[in-house]
C-alpha positions as CSV (number, residue, x, y, z in Angstrom):
1,M,205.3,-30.5,32.9
2,T,203.7,-30.5,29.4
3,E,200.0,-30.2,29.7
4,G,197.9,-31.5,26.9
5,R,194.7,-29.8,28.2
6,R,193.6,-28.1,31.4
7,N,190.0,-27.0,32.1
8,L,189.9,-24.3,34.7
9,N,186.1,-24.2,35.2
10,R,184.7,-21.8,37.8
11,E,182.1,-23.8,39.8
12,I,179.2,-22.6,41.9
13,P,179.4,-24.1,45.4
14,T,175.7,-24.4,45.9
15,C,175.1,-27.3,43.5
16,G,174.7,-29.5,46.5
17,S,176.8,-32.4,45.2
18,V,180.4,-33.2,44.6
19,I,179.4,-35.3,41.6
20,G,178.8,-33.9,38.1
21,G,179.8,-30.7,36.4
22,K,182.9,-30.0,34.4
23,R,186.2,-31.6,35.5
24,N,189.8,-30.5,35.6
25,K,192.0,-32.7,33.5
26,C,195.6,-32.8,32.7
27,V,197.6,-34.9,30.2
28,I,201.3,-35.4,30.9
29,F,204.2,-36.8,28.9
30,P,207.7,-37.7,30.0
31,V,210.3,-35.3,28.4
32,K,212.2,-38.3,27.1
33,S,211.9,-42.0,27.6
34,S,214.7,-44.5,27.5
35,M,212.5,-47.1,25.7
36,V,209.1,-46.4,24.1
37,A,206.4,-49.0,24.1
38,E,204.7,-49.9,20.9
39,S,201.7,-51.6,22.7
40,M,200.4,-52.5,26.1
41,D,198.1,-55.4,26.2
42,R,196.1,-56.8,29.1
43,S,195.1,-60.4,29.3
44,N,193.0,-61.1,32.4
45,K,195.2,-59.8,35.2
46,N,198.5,-59.7,33.2
47,W,199.9,-56.6,31.5
48,I,202.4,-57.3,28.6
49,V,204.5,-54.4,27.1
50,Q,205.8,-54.7,23.5
51,T,208.6,-52.4,22.3
52,K,210.0,-51.5,18.9
53,P,212.5,-52.9,18.3
54,A,211.3,-55.9,20.2
55,Y,213.0,-56.7,23.5
56,E,212.1,-59.5,25.8
57,S,210.7,-58.7,29.2
58,D,213.3,-58.8,31.9
59,L,211.3,-57.4,34.8
60,I,208.1,-58.7,36.4
61,V,206.3,-56.5,38.9
62,R,203.5,-58.0,40.8
63,V,200.9,-55.6,42.4
64,G,198.3,-57.5,44.3
65,D,196.7,-60.0,41.8
66,F,198.1,-58.2,38.8
67,S,201.4,-59.0,37.0
68,F,203.2,-56.5,34.8
69,Y,205.8,-57.9,32.3
70,L,208.1,-54.9,31.8
71,H,211.7,-53.9,30.9
72,K,214.3,-52.8,33.5
73,L,215.7,-49.9,31.5
74,P,212.7,-47.5,31.3
75,M,211.5,-48.4,34.8
76,V,214.8,-47.8,36.7
77,A,215.4,-44.6,34.8
78,R,212.4,-43.1,36.6
79,S,212.2,-45.0,39.9
80,K,215.0,-45.1,42.6
81,Y,213.0,-47.7,44.5
82,L,212.7,-50.1,41.6
83,N,216.4,-49.6,40.8
84,R,217.4,-50.4,44.4
85,M,215.2,-53.5,44.5
86,I,216.6,-54.8,41.2
87,I,220.2,-54.4,42.5
88,Q,219.3,-56.2,45.7
89,N,217.8,-59.1,43.8
90,S,220.6,-59.3,41.2
91,S,222.9,-61.7,43.2
92,H,220.0,-64.0,43.7
93,E,219.2,-64.0,40.0
94,V,222.8,-64.7,39.0
95,Q,222.8,-67.8,41.3
96,K,219.7,-69.1,39.5
97,N,221.1,-68.1,36.1
98,N,218.0,-66.0,35.6
99,S,218.0,-62.6,33.9
100,V,214.4,-61.8,34.8
101,S,213.9,-59.8,38.1
102,T,210.6,-60.2,40.0
103,I,209.5,-57.5,42.4
104,E,206.5,-57.7,44.7
105,L,204.7,-54.4,45.4
106,D,201.7,-55.5,47.5
107,N,201.9,-52.3,49.7
108,L,201.9,-49.8,46.8
109,P,199.5,-46.9,47.4
110,G,196.7,-46.9,44.8
111,G,197.4,-50.6,43.8
112,A,197.4,-51.8,40.2
113,M,195.4,-48.8,39.0
114,A,198.2,-46.4,40.1
115,F,201.0,-48.6,38.8
116,E,199.3,-48.8,35.4
117,L,199.7,-45.1,35.1
118,V,203.3,-45.3,36.4
119,M,204.0,-47.9,33.7
120,K,202.6,-45.7,30.9
121,F,204.6,-42.7,32.2
122,C,207.9,-44.6,32.2
123,Y,207.3,-45.9,28.7
124,G,206.6,-42.5,27.3
125,W,202.8,-42.8,26.9
126,K,200.5,-40.0,27.8
127,V,198.9,-40.2,31.3
128,D,195.4,-38.7,31.9
129,L,195.3,-37.1,35.4
130,T,191.9,-36.3,37.0
131,A,190.9,-35.3,40.5
132,K,190.0,-39.0,41.3
133,N,193.3,-40.5,40.4
134,V,195.9,-37.8,41.1
135,A,196.2,-38.4,44.8
136,P,196.8,-42.2,44.5
137,L,199.2,-41.6,41.6
138,Y,201.1,-39.0,43.6
139,C,201.4,-41.4,46.6
140,A,202.5,-44.2,44.3
141,A,205.1,-41.9,42.7
142,H,206.3,-40.9,46.1
143,F,206.6,-44.5,47.2
144,L,208.6,-45.4,44.1
145,E,210.8,-42.4,44.6
146,M,210.2,-40.9,41.2
147,T,211.7,-37.6,42.0
148,D,213.3,-34.8,39.9
149,D,216.8,-35.4,41.1
150,L,216.7,-38.7,39.2
151,K,215.1,-37.3,36.1
152,Q,213.9,-33.7,35.5
153,G,210.1,-33.5,35.1
154,N,209.6,-36.8,36.9
155,L,206.2,-38.1,37.9
156,T,206.2,-36.9,41.5
157,S,206.5,-33.2,40.7
158,K,204.0,-33.4,37.8
159,A,201.4,-35.1,39.9
160,E,202.0,-32.7,42.8
161,A,201.6,-29.7,40.6
162,F,198.3,-30.8,39.1
163,M,197.0,-31.8,42.5
164,S,197.8,-28.4,44.0
165,F,196.1,-26.7,41.1
166,V,193.0,-28.9,41.5
167,I,192.7,-28.3,45.2
168,S,193.1,-24.5,44.9
169,S,190.9,-24.0,41.9
170,S,187.9,-26.4,42.1
171,W,185.5,-26.9,44.9
172,N,184.0,-30.2,43.6
173,D,187.3,-31.6,42.6
174,T,188.7,-30.9,46.0
175,F,186.2,-33.3,47.5
176,K,187.0,-35.9,44.8
177,V,190.7,-35.7,45.8
178,L,189.7,-36.1,49.5
179,K,187.4,-39.1,48.8
180,S,190.2,-40.8,46.8
181,C,192.4,-40.6,49.9
182,E,190.2,-43.0,51.9
183,S,191.8,-46.1,50.4
184,I,195.3,-44.8,50.9
185,S,194.9,-43.1,54.2
186,R,198.3,-43.9,55.7
187,C,200.4,-42.6,52.8
188,A,198.0,-39.7,52.1
189,N,198.2,-38.5,55.7
190,R,202.0,-38.7,55.7
191,L,202.0,-36.5,52.6
192,H,199.4,-34.1,54.2
193,I,197.0,-34.4,51.3
194,P,193.8,-34.5,53.5
195,K,195.1,-31.5,55.4
196,C,195.6,-29.5,52.3
197,C,192.1,-30.4,51.0
198,S,190.5,-29.6,54.3
199,E,192.2,-26.2,54.5
200,A,191.0,-25.4,51.0
201,I,187.4,-26.4,51.9
202,A,187.5,-24.4,55.1
203,L,188.9,-21.3,53.3
204,K,186.1,-21.3,50.8
205,A,183.5,-22.0,53.4
206,C,184.6,-19.0,55.4
207,M,184.7,-16.6,52.6
208,N,181.9,-15.0,50.6
209,P,180.9,-17.6,47.9
210,E,180.6,-14.8,45.4
211,A,184.4,-14.3,45.6
212,F,185.0,-17.6,43.9
213,C,181.7,-18.1,42.0
214,N,180.8,-17.0,38.5
215,N,178.2,-14.3,39.0
216,D,176.7,-15.2,35.7
217,Y,176.2,-18.8,36.7
218,N,172.5,-19.9,36.6
219,V,171.0,-22.9,38.4
220,D,167.9,-23.9,36.5
221,N,168.0,-20.5,34.8
222,V,167.7,-18.8,38.1
223,K,170.5,-16.4,38.9
224,L,172.1,-17.1,42.3
225,E,171.8,-14.0,44.5
226,V,171.8,-15.0,48.2
227,V,173.9,-17.9,49.6
228,A,173.1,-19.2,53.1
229,D,175.8,-20.0,55.6
230,N,175.0,-23.7,55.2
231,W,175.5,-24.0,51.5
232,W,178.5,-26.3,52.0
233,F,176.9,-28.7,54.6
234,A,175.6,-31.2,52.1
235,D,179.0,-31.5,50.4
236,V,181.0,-32.1,53.6
237,S,178.4,-34.6,54.9
238,V,179.7,-37.2,52.4
239,L,183.2,-37.1,54.0
240,R,184.5,-39.8,56.3
241,I,184.7,-38.9,60.0
242,D,188.5,-38.2,60.0
243,H,188.4,-36.0,57.0
244,F,185.3,-34.2,58.3
245,I,187.1,-33.5,61.6
246,E,190.0,-32.0,59.5
247,V,187.6,-29.6,57.8
248,I,186.0,-28.5,61.1
249,E,189.4,-28.0,62.8
250,S,190.6,-26.0,59.8
251,G,187.4,-23.9,60.0
252,K,188.0,-23.2,63.7
253,R,191.5,-22.0,63.0
254,R,190.2,-19.6,60.3
255,G,187.7,-18.1,62.8
256,M,184.5,-19.7,61.5
257,R,181.5,-18.8,63.7
258,S,180.7,-21.3,66.4
259,E,177.0,-21.6,65.5
260,V,177.9,-22.4,61.9
261,I,180.4,-25.1,63.0
262,G,177.8,-26.5,65.4
263,S,175.1,-26.6,62.7
264,C,177.5,-28.3,60.3
265,I,178.4,-31.0,62.9
266,A,174.7,-31.6,63.6
267,H,174.0,-31.9,59.8
268,W,176.8,-34.5,59.4
269,T,175.8,-36.4,62.5
270,M,172.1,-36.7,61.7
271,R,172.9,-38.0,58.3
272,W,175.3,-40.6,59.8
273,F,173.0,-41.2,62.8
274,S,170.2,-42.6,60.6
275,S,172.5,-45.1,59.0
276,A,174.1,-46.0,62.3
277,M,170.7,-46.6,64.0
278,N,169.6,-48.8,61.1
279,G,172.7,-50.9,61.7
280,L,171.9,-51.1,65.4
281,E,168.5,-52.7,64.8
282,N,170.2,-55.7,63.3
283,S,173.0,-56.1,65.9
284,T,173.4,-56.6,69.6
285,L,175.0,-54.3,72.1
286,Q,177.8,-56.8,72.6
287,H,178.8,-56.7,68.9
288,L,178.6,-53.0,68.2
289,N,181.1,-51.7,65.7
290,K,184.1,-50.1,67.5
291,L,184.3,-47.6,64.7
292,R,180.9,-46.2,65.6
293,S,181.9,-45.6,69.2
294,V,185.1,-43.8,68.0
295,T,183.0,-41.7,65.7
296,V,180.7,-40.5,68.5
297,E,183.6,-39.8,70.8
298,S,185.3,-37.8,68.0
299,L,182.1,-35.7,67.4
300,I,181.8,-34.9,71.0
301,R,185.4,-33.7,71.2
302,I,185.1,-31.3,68.3
303,L,181.8,-29.7,69.5
304,P,182.3,-25.9,70.0
305,F,182.0,-24.8,73.6
306,E,180.4,-21.4,72.9
307,E,176.9,-20.8,74.2
308,N,174.1,-21.5,71.6
309,S,176.5,-23.1,69.2
310,V,174.6,-26.4,69.3
311,T,170.9,-27.1,70.1
312,S,169.8,-29.1,73.1
313,S,167.9,-31.6,70.9
314,F,171.1,-32.4,69.0
315,L,173.1,-32.9,72.2
316,L,170.4,-35.2,73.5
317,H,170.6,-37.3,70.4
318,I,174.4,-37.5,70.7
319,L,174.0,-38.5,74.4
320,K,171.5,-41.2,73.4
321,L,173.9,-42.6,70.8
322,G,176.8,-42.5,73.2
323,S,174.9,-44.3,75.9
324,V,173.8,-47.0,73.5
325,M,177.4,-47.5,72.3
326,K,178.9,-47.3,75.8
327,I,181.4,-44.6,75.0
328,D,183.8,-43.0,77.5
329,S,181.8,-42.2,80.7
330,E,183.6,-38.9,81.1
331,L,182.4,-37.7,77.7
332,L,178.8,-38.6,78.7
333,T,179.2,-36.7,81.9
334,I,180.4,-33.6,80.0
335,L,177.3,-33.8,77.7
336,E,175.0,-34.2,80.7
337,N,176.4,-31.2,82.4
338,R,176.3,-29.1,79.3
339,L,172.7,-30.1,78.7
340,A,171.9,-29.3,82.3
341,T,173.0,-25.7,81.7
342,M,170.7,-25.4,78.7
343,L,167.5,-26.8,80.3
344,E,166.2,-23.4,81.3
345,K,166.0,-22.3,77.6
346,C,164.6,-25.6,76.3
347,D,161.1,-26.4,75.1
348,A,159.5,-29.7,76.0
349,S,159.6,-30.8,72.3
350,D,163.4,-30.3,72.4
351,L,163.7,-33.2,74.9
352,L,162.0,-35.8,72.7
353,V,164.6,-38.4,71.7
354,K,163.3,-41.4,69.9
355,N,164.0,-45.0,71.0
356,Y,164.8,-47.8,68.7
357,G,163.4,-51.3,69.1
358,E,160.0,-53.0,69.2
359,D,159.8,-53.3,73.0
360,D,161.1,-49.8,73.9
361,S,159.1,-46.8,74.7
362,V,158.7,-44.3,71.8
363,Y,160.9,-41.7,73.5
364,D,163.9,-42.2,75.7
365,V,162.8,-40.8,79.1
366,A,165.9,-42.2,80.9
367,I,168.2,-39.8,79.0
368,V,166.1,-36.8,80.0
369,T,166.0,-38.1,83.6
370,R,169.8,-38.2,83.7
371,V,170.0,-34.6,82.5
372,V,167.4,-33.4,84.9
373,K,169.2,-35.1,87.8
374,S,172.4,-33.4,86.7
375,Y,170.7,-30.1,86.8
376,A,169.2,-30.7,90.2
377,A,172.6,-31.6,91.6
378,H,174.2,-28.4,90.4
379,I,171.5,-25.8,91.1
380,S,172.5,-22.9,93.4
381,D,170.6,-21.4,96.2
382,N,169.7,-18.2,94.3
383,S,168.3,-20.0,91.2
384,Q,164.7,-20.5,92.4
385,S,163.2,-18.7,89.5
386,N,165.2,-20.8,87.0
387,L,164.3,-24.0,89.0
388,L,160.6,-23.1,88.5
389,V,161.2,-22.8,84.8
390,V,162.7,-26.3,84.7
391,G,159.9,-27.6,86.8
392,R,157.3,-26.4,84.2
393,L,159.5,-27.9,81.4
394,V,159.6,-31.3,83.1
395,D,155.8,-31.3,83.6
396,D,155.2,-30.4,80.0
397,Y,157.6,-33.1,78.9
398,L,155.8,-35.6,81.1
399,M,152.5,-34.7,79.4
400,L,154.0,-35.4,76.0
401,V,155.3,-38.9,76.9
402,A,152.5,-39.9,79.3
403,R,150.4,-41.6,76.5
404,D,153.3,-43.9,75.5
405,Q,151.9,-47.4,76.4
406,N,155.5,-48.9,76.5
407,L,156.7,-46.3,79.1
408,R,157.2,-48.1,82.4
409,A,155.8,-46.7,85.6
410,D,159.1,-46.6,87.4
411,C,160.7,-44.6,84.6
412,F,157.9,-42.1,84.7
413,Q,158.1,-41.9,88.5
414,V,161.8,-41.4,88.6
415,L,161.5,-38.3,86.3
416,V,158.6,-37.0,88.4
417,E,160.9,-37.1,91.5
418,A,164.1,-36.0,89.8
419,L,163.5,-32.3,90.9
420,P,163.2,-31.1,94.5
421,Q,159.8,-30.2,95.9
422,N,160.3,-26.5,95.5
423,A,160.6,-26.8,91.8
424,R,156.8,-26.6,91.5
425,V,154.6,-23.8,92.9
426,C,151.5,-25.5,91.5
427,F,151.2,-29.2,90.9
428,D,148.3,-28.9,88.4
429,N,150.4,-29.8,85.3
430,L,152.0,-32.7,87.1
431,Y,148.6,-34.0,88.0
432,R,147.5,-33.7,84.4
433,A,150.5,-35.7,83.3
434,I,149.9,-38.4,86.0
435,D,146.2,-38.6,85.1
436,M,147.1,-39.0,81.4
437,Y,149.6,-41.7,82.2
438,L,147.0,-43.6,84.4
439,K,144.4,-43.4,81.6
440,A,146.9,-44.8,79.1
441,H,148.0,-47.6,81.5
442,P,144.9,-49.2,83.0
443,E,146.8,-52.3,83.8
444,L,148.9,-50.6,86.6
445,T,148.9,-52.3,90.0
446,E,147.5,-50.6,93.1
447,V,151.0,-50.0,94.4
448,E,152.2,-48.3,91.2
449,R,149.1,-46.0,91.1
450,T,149.6,-45.2,94.8
451,C,153.3,-44.3,94.2
452,L,152.3,-42.0,91.3
453,G,149.5,-40.4,93.4
454,S,151.8,-39.8,96.4
455,S,153.8,-37.3,94.3
456,L,150.9,-34.8,94.4
457,K,150.7,-32.4,97.3
458,Y,147.3,-31.2,98.4
459,H,148.3,-27.7,99.4
460,K,149.9,-27.1,96.0
461,L,146.9,-28.0,93.9
462,S,144.2,-25.7,92.7
463,Q,140.7,-26.1,93.9
464,A,139.6,-27.4,90.4
465,A,142.4,-30.0,90.5
466,R,141.4,-31.1,94.0
467,E,137.8,-31.5,93.0
468,H,138.9,-33.5,90.0
469,I,141.0,-35.8,92.1
470,M,138.1,-36.5,94.5
471,R,136.1,-37.7,91.4
472,N,138.9,-39.6,89.7
473,D,138.4,-43.3,89.9
474,R,141.8,-44.0,88.3
475,L,143.5,-43.0,91.5
476,P,143.6,-45.5,94.4
477,L,140.4,-45.3,96.6
478,K,142.3,-44.5,99.8
479,Y,144.1,-41.7,98.1
480,T,140.9,-40.0,96.9
481,T,139.3,-40.6,100.3
482,S,142.1,-38.9,102.0
483,F,141.7,-35.9,99.7
484,I,138.0,-35.8,100.5
485,L,138.8,-35.8,104.3
486,L,141.4,-33.1,103.9
487,E,139.0,-31.0,101.8
488,Q,136.3,-31.2,104.5
489,V,138.7,-30.4,107.2
490,M,140.1,-27.4,105.3
491,T,136.6,-26.2,104.5
492,R,135.6,-26.3,108.2
493,A,138.9,-24.7,109.2
494,R,138.5,-21.8,106.8
495,A,135.0,-21.2,107.9
496,E,135.9,-21.2,111.6
497,F,139.0,-19.1,111.0
498,G,136.9,-16.5,109.1
499,M,134.4,-16.3,111.9
500,S,137.2,-16.0,114.5
501,N,138.9,-13.4,112.5
502,G,135.8,-11.3,112.3
503,Q,135.3,-11.5,116.1
504,T,138.9,-10.6,116.6
505,K,138.7,-7.5,114.4
506,S,135.6,-6.3,116.3
507,R,137.2,-6.9,119.6
508,V,140.3,-5.1,118.6
509,V,138.2,-2.1,117.6
510,M,136.4,-2.1,120.9
511,G,139.6,-2.5,122.8
512,E,141.1,0.6,121.0
513,S,138.1,2.7,122.0
514,R,138.4,1.6,125.7
515,G,142.1,2.2,126.1
516,G,145.4,0.3,126.0
517,S,144.9,-2.0,129.0
518,S,141.6,-3.4,127.8
519,W,143.2,-3.9,124.3
520,M,146.0,-5.9,125.8
521,M,143.6,-8.1,127.8
522,S,141.5,-8.6,124.6
523,S,144.6,-9.7,122.7
524,Q,145.6,-12.2,125.3
525,K,142.0,-13.6,125.3
526,E,142.2,-13.9,121.5
527,I,145.6,-15.7,121.7
528,S,144.2,-18.1,124.2
529,M,141.1,-18.7,122.0
530,M,143.4,-19.4,119.0
531,K,145.4,-21.9,121.0
532,R,142.2,-23.7,122.0
533,E,141.2,-23.8,118.3
534,V,144.5,-25.2,117.3
535,E,144.1,-28.0,119.9
536,T,140.6,-28.6,118.6
537,M,142.0,-29.0,115.1
538,K,144.6,-31.4,116.3
539,G,141.9,-33.5,117.8
540,Q,139.9,-33.4,114.6
541,L,143.0,-34.6,112.7
542,N,143.4,-37.5,115.1
543,D,139.8,-38.4,114.5
544,I,140.5,-38.4,110.8
545,Q,143.5,-40.8,111.3
546,M,141.2,-43.1,113.3
547,C,138.7,-43.0,110.5
548,K,141.3,-43.9,108.0
549,T,142.5,-46.8,110.1
550,K,139.0,-48.1,110.3
551,L,138.5,-47.8,106.6
552,E,141.7,-49.7,105.9
553,G,140.6,-52.4,108.3
554,Q,137.4,-52.9,106.4
555,V,139.3,-53.0,103.2
556,K,141.4,-55.8,104.5
557,K,138.2,-57.7,105.6
558,G,137.2,-57.8,101.9
559,F,134.7,-54.9,101.7
560,N,134.8,-53.8,98.0
561,Y,135.3,-50.0,98.3
562,K,136.1,-49.6,94.6
563,K,132.7,-51.1,93.7
564,N,131.0,-48.9,96.3
565,F,133.1,-45.8,95.8
566,A,130.2,-43.4,95.4
567,S,128.5,-44.6,98.6
568,V,131.7,-44.3,100.6
569,R,132.3,-40.8,99.4
570,K,128.7,-39.9,100.4
571,I,129.1,-41.3,103.9
572,V,132.3,-39.3,104.4
573,C,130.7,-36.1,103.1
574,L,127.6,-36.6,105.3
575,G,129.8,-37.2,108.3
576,F,131.7,-34.0,107.9
577,N,128.6,-32.0,107.3
578,S,127.2,-33.0,110.7
579,A,127.2,-30.5,113.5
580,K,130.2,-32.2,115.2
581,M,133.2,-34.1,113.7
582,N,132.8,-37.0,116.1
583,I,129.3,-37.6,114.8
584,G,130.6,-38.1,111.3
585,F,133.2,-40.5,112.4
586,A,130.6,-42.4,114.5
587,S,128.6,-42.9,111.4
588,L,131.7,-44.2,109.5
589,S,132.5,-46.7,112.3
590,T,129.1,-48.4,112.1
């Protein structure tokens, strides 16, 4: 191959773009042409070649909408394919007494642009090769069978040599070659061009950039000293999904660190995610682009499995996208299970996945609920400490989303109940989240507010939280009333238990001073006394239930307890502060 010029520039890989900078170029000439063209003129979509001496055109090649009026001799001297097609059409031309052969090349890789370069090469004109046109020209030459066994130094070998040089020497030009393969995917894949480009990119991404950078190169007059692991992310983010996967698979084969691979996938996905979501806003779920679903499934399959290779926030976004696009359910399950194993190390902010649509809640709570349920289904018996961590995480997340006015009560309630009861030692944070939700949603029905309040357990709330509940008019009246009753009962029980405990201690001391037999008798008396106190407590609880029933009956009769909430609480408190429990209930029954 005779090279008119070749620019071997050394490029810095951190320029952040595959566009711009110096380019590798190559000018090639055939060693000898059977017929040299004097001129090549284009009129609209017709190319007409003039030779000296002048010969009439005896070959018409149609490529798409373009027609090339050529001569058989220079074309068949370089192309086995054209030679074979002319021979096959010769009998048909003789019958019509026509010396002009017509060949259709609608499936030629690179189309008319590539064939124009082929034409110039066959007529002995110079051909300018660049990173943008070398791959289509190489595929076209391979299609036309322009090999060295037909003519030494034919177009296939020359294009292949320059393409190999470009891919191995230039970072930016490698991306240009790879981008040019998008329109000729079938032929390019068959000739392994994307694979060669991907391996070259992965090789340079894995090695120290200083090994192939000019150390004297300056960016804005600042000398490059430190290059981060993600210096190549912006460049690969412009690649199509199939070529991007090729790069990632090549990086894995070369031992690239899993966290770098995971970060690169996240960078590519988030760039594509924004454009995909913009498209979703203008389409319906029934008419989603199949290509988007395939893209999401492909991304999930190439994710590294190593721990900490991808973040939980990124996985949630992929899960969200996959759910919207209704991808393979098995892949969604894999994502849910993987996220479930990461919950213990997450922060509440990591679980915030935005929704899209005017009527949707700001954040997708349903996605988080699915992950939490998956975690709850796989927790082991010895993971109580980890379960408590996840319980705190869910409560913190509920507080973050509680103020969302579009968040439905049933979605909020399902997440509250997604974990077992033993996931929370203290329900204070859960109560804060519920109270924030009730404050942001004053339009909730009595049934919805009752369902939310029923998630709170009296014995797992702090004293401050219980006092706040008893004053909280956002909760249903019967719920706050039951808390007031329980608080009065527990206060009396604690007081009586403290007095009995003091008497028991004094009697035990007296029993020890009098001897073993008297101590035994005292213990039996104390046990009997405690049994009687338990029976008394049961009776008091029955009285409470009767009081509750009477209150509910009065509510049904139309008594407005919400309007008279303060007076009802005062009656209840006065009743329990009486000397006997039954006196208090008697006052409530009037």
